[in-house]
PDB file of C-alpha atoms in Angstrom:
ATOM      1  CA  GLU Z 151      -0.031  -0.049   0.026  1.00  0.00           C
ATOM      2  CA  TYR Z 152       2.833   2.379   0.905  1.00  0.00           C
ATOM      3  CA  TRP Z 153       4.346   2.145  -2.628  1.00  0.00           C
ATOM      4  CA  LEU Z 154       1.017   2.075  -4.389  1.00  0.00           C
ATOM      5  CA  SER Z 155      -0.022   5.301  -2.840  1.00  0.00           C
ATOM      6  CA  ARG Z 156       3.124   7.018  -4.083  1.00  0.00           C
ATOM      7  CA  ASP Z 157       3.140   5.674  -7.659  1.00  0.00           C
ATOM      8  CA  PRO Z 158       3.563   8.618 -10.025  1.00  0.00           C
ATOM      9  CA  THR Z 159       1.922   6.656 -12.850  1.00  0.00           C
ATOM     10  CA  PRO Z 160      -0.588   4.246 -11.214  1.00  0.00           C
ATOM     11  CA  GLU Z 161      -1.968   3.131 -14.752  1.00  0.00           C
ATOM     12  CA  THR Z 162       1.383   1.335 -15.606  1.00  0.00           C
ATOM     13  CA  LYS Z 163       2.870  -1.921 -14.070  1.00  0.00           C
ATOM     14  CA  GLU Z 164       6.064  -0.175 -13.096  1.00  0.00           C
ATOM     15  CA  ASN Z 165       6.307   2.095  -9.946  1.00  0.00           C
ATOM     16  CA  GLU Z 166       9.077   4.535 -10.987  1.00  0.00           C
ATOM     17  CA  LEU Z 167       9.474   5.988  -7.527  1.00  0.00           C
ATOM     18  CA  MET Z 168       9.998   2.533  -5.905  1.00  0.00           C
ATOM     19  CA  ASP Z 169      12.365   1.560  -8.634  1.00  0.00           C
ATOM     20  CA  GLU Z 170      14.406   4.753  -8.234  1.00  0.00           C
ATOM     21  CA  TYR Z 171      14.508   4.143  -4.402  1.00  0.00           C
ATOM     22  CA  PHE Z 172      15.762   0.679  -4.664  1.00  0.00           C
ATOM     23  CA  SER Z 173      18.247   1.744  -7.370  1.00  0.00           C
ATOM     24  CA  ARG Z 174      19.651   4.337  -5.008  1.00  0.00           C
ATOM     25  CA  ILE Z 175      20.035   1.782  -2.262  1.00  0.00           C
ATOM     26  CA  ASN Z 176      21.801  -0.594  -4.610  1.00  0.00           C
ATOM     27  CA  TYR Z 177      24.130   2.286  -5.707  1.00  0.00           C
ATOM     28  CA  SER Z 178      24.899   3.145  -2.112  1.00  0.00           C
ATOM     29  CA  ASN Z 179      25.722  -0.441  -1.211  1.00  0.00           C
ATOM     30  CA  VAL Z 180      28.204  -0.732  -3.984  1.00  0.00           C
ATOM     31  CA  ASN Z 181      29.740   2.781  -3.723  1.00  0.00           C
ATOM     32  CA  PHE Z 182      29.665   3.681   0.013  1.00  0.00           C
ATOM     33  CA  LYS Z 183      30.418   0.462   1.785  1.00  0.00           C
ATOM     34  CA  THR Z 184      33.137   0.810   4.514  1.00  0.00           C
ATOM     35  CA  TYR Z 185      32.589  -0.787   7.825  1.00  0.00           C
ATOM     36  CA  THR Z 186      28.855  -1.071   7.303  1.00  0.00           C
ATOM     37  CA  ASP Z 187      26.396  -1.551   4.491  1.00  0.00           C
ATOM     38  CA  GLY Z 188      26.489   1.467   2.087  1.00  0.00           C
ATOM     39  CA  TRP Z 189      22.748   2.335   2.655  1.00  0.00           C
ATOM     40  CA  LYS Z 190      23.594   2.675   6.398  1.00  0.00           C
ATOM     41  CA  SER Z 191      26.493   5.136   5.788  1.00  0.00           C
ATOM     42  CA  ASP Z 192      26.079   8.943   5.884  1.00  0.00           C
ATOM     43  CA  MET Z 193      26.910   9.241   2.295  1.00  0.00           C
ATOM     44  CA  GLY Z 194      24.351   6.454   1.463  1.00  0.00           C
ATOM     45  CA  MET Z 195      21.639   8.110   3.540  1.00  0.00           C
ATOM     46  CA  ILE Z 196      22.027  11.464   1.727  1.00  0.00           C
ATOM     47  CA  TYR Z 197      22.203   9.732  -1.763  1.00  0.00           C
ATOM     48  CA  ILE Z 198      19.078   7.767  -1.111  1.00  0.00           C
ATOM     49  CA  LEU Z 199      17.228  10.895   0.049  1.00  0.00           C
ATOM     50  CA  PHE Z 200      18.364  13.296  -2.588  1.00  0.00           C
ATOM     51  CA  GLY Z 201      19.884  11.254  -5.344  1.00  0.00           C
ATOM     52  CA  ARG Z 202      23.144  12.143  -7.357  1.00  0.00           C
ATOM     53  CA  PRO Z 203      24.587  15.478  -6.253  1.00  0.00           C
ATOM     54  CA  ASP Z 204      24.644  18.296  -8.896  1.00  0.00           C
ATOM     55  CA  ASP Z 205      28.245  18.841  -8.135  1.00  0.00           C
ATOM     56  CA  ILE Z 206      31.000  17.320  -6.066  1.00  0.00           C
ATOM     57  CA  SER Z 207      34.225  18.859  -4.852  1.00  0.00           C
ATOM     58  CA  ARG Z 208      36.905  16.766  -3.204  1.00  0.00           C
ATOM     59  CA  SER Z 209      39.978  17.419  -1.072  1.00  0.00           C
ATOM     60  CA  LEU Z 210      42.435  14.639  -0.490  1.00  0.00           C
ATOM     61  CA  ASN Z 211      45.280  15.488   1.808  1.00  0.00           C
ATOM     62  CA  PRO Z 212      46.358  12.382   3.704  1.00  0.00           C
ATOM     63  CA  GLN Z 213      49.312  14.200   5.493  1.00  0.00           C
ATOM     64  CA  GLN Z 214      46.981  16.368   7.402  1.00  0.00           C
ATOM     65  CA  ASN Z 215      43.911  14.117   7.586  1.00  0.00           C
ATOM     66  CA  MET Z 216      41.871  16.549   5.643  1.00  0.00           C
ATOM     67  CA  ASN Z 217      40.002  14.286   3.284  1.00  0.00           C
ATOM     68  CA  TYR Z 218      36.481  15.510   2.574  1.00  0.00           C
ATOM     69  CA  GLU Z 219      33.852  15.664  -0.035  1.00  0.00           C
ATOM     70  CA  ARG Z 220      31.300  18.440  -0.489  1.00  0.00           C
ATOM     71  CA  TRP Z 221      28.147  17.499  -2.205  1.00  0.00           C
ATOM     72  CA  PHE Z 222      25.956  20.366  -3.772  1.00  0.00           C
ATOM     73  CA  TYR Z 223      22.244  20.029  -4.573  1.00  0.00           C
ATOM     74  CA  PHE Z 224      21.204  23.167  -6.436  1.00  0.00           C
ATOM     75  CA  ASN Z 225      17.515  22.384  -6.662  1.00  0.00           C
ATOM     76  CA  ILE Z 226      17.176  22.344  -2.865  1.00  0.00           C
ATOM     77  CA  ASN Z 227      19.981  24.955  -2.247  1.00  0.00           C
ATOM     78  CA  GLU Z 228      21.948  22.691   0.161  1.00  0.00           C
ATOM     79  CA  GLU Z 229      25.316  21.353   0.536  1.00  0.00           C
ATOM     80  CA  PHE Z 230      26.586  18.374   2.542  1.00  0.00           C
ATOM     81  CA  ILE Z 231      30.137  17.961   3.687  1.00  0.00           C
ATOM     82  CA  PHE Z 232      31.562  14.530   4.463  1.00  0.00           C
ATOM     83  CA  VAL Z 233      34.890  14.329   6.313  1.00  0.00           C
ATOM     84  CA  ASP Z 234      37.103  11.179   6.485  1.00  0.00           C
ATOM     85  CA  ASP Z 235      38.780  11.929   9.900  1.00  0.00           C
ATOM     86  CA  PHE Z 236      41.225   9.004   9.922  1.00  0.00           C
ATOM     87  CA  GLY Z 237      42.056   8.386   6.178  1.00  0.00           C
ATOM     88  CA  PHE Z 238      40.246   5.051   5.899  1.00  0.00           C
ATOM     89  CA  GLY Z 239      37.564   6.094   3.529  1.00  0.00           C
ATOM     90  CA  ASP Z 240      34.881   6.266   6.094  1.00  0.00           C
ATOM     91  CA  TYR Z 241      33.319   9.630   5.333  1.00  0.00           C
ATOM     92  CA  ARG Z 242      31.010  11.014   7.937  1.00  0.00           C
ATOM     93  CA  LEU Z 243      28.453  13.813   7.501  1.00  0.00           C
ATOM     94  CA  ARG Z 244      29.941  17.013   9.154  1.00  0.00           C
ATOM     95  CA  THR Z 245      27.529  19.691   7.898  1.00  0.00           C
ATOM     96  CA  PRO Z 246      24.763  20.689   8.058  1.00  0.00           C
ATOM     97  CA  PHE Z 247      24.770  18.415  11.221  1.00  0.00           C
ATOM     98  CA  LEU Z 248      27.628  18.055  13.676  1.00  0.00           C
ATOM     99  CA  TYR Z 249      28.422  14.858  15.592  1.00  0.00           C
TER     100      TYR Z 249
END
């Protein structure tokens, strides 16, 4: 019932919203897996909610442990900054939320 009520084209067999949602989960599991499943990671969570970022900027500086990615979403006027504090590829959401 949940997915049926959100189907953008109920006259078709396919539920595009549900397909997109599970596609994002699969993408997250493949691309953001570190110590946990990709969909459970901070990057996975943002990707599932908002989709592919409009722009990404990266800074990799392993000598100073300043590895980060900044994701821009122009349509919602928001940016998300993920920081890898220890250099192991475990990027955590830093802003807009602080741990």
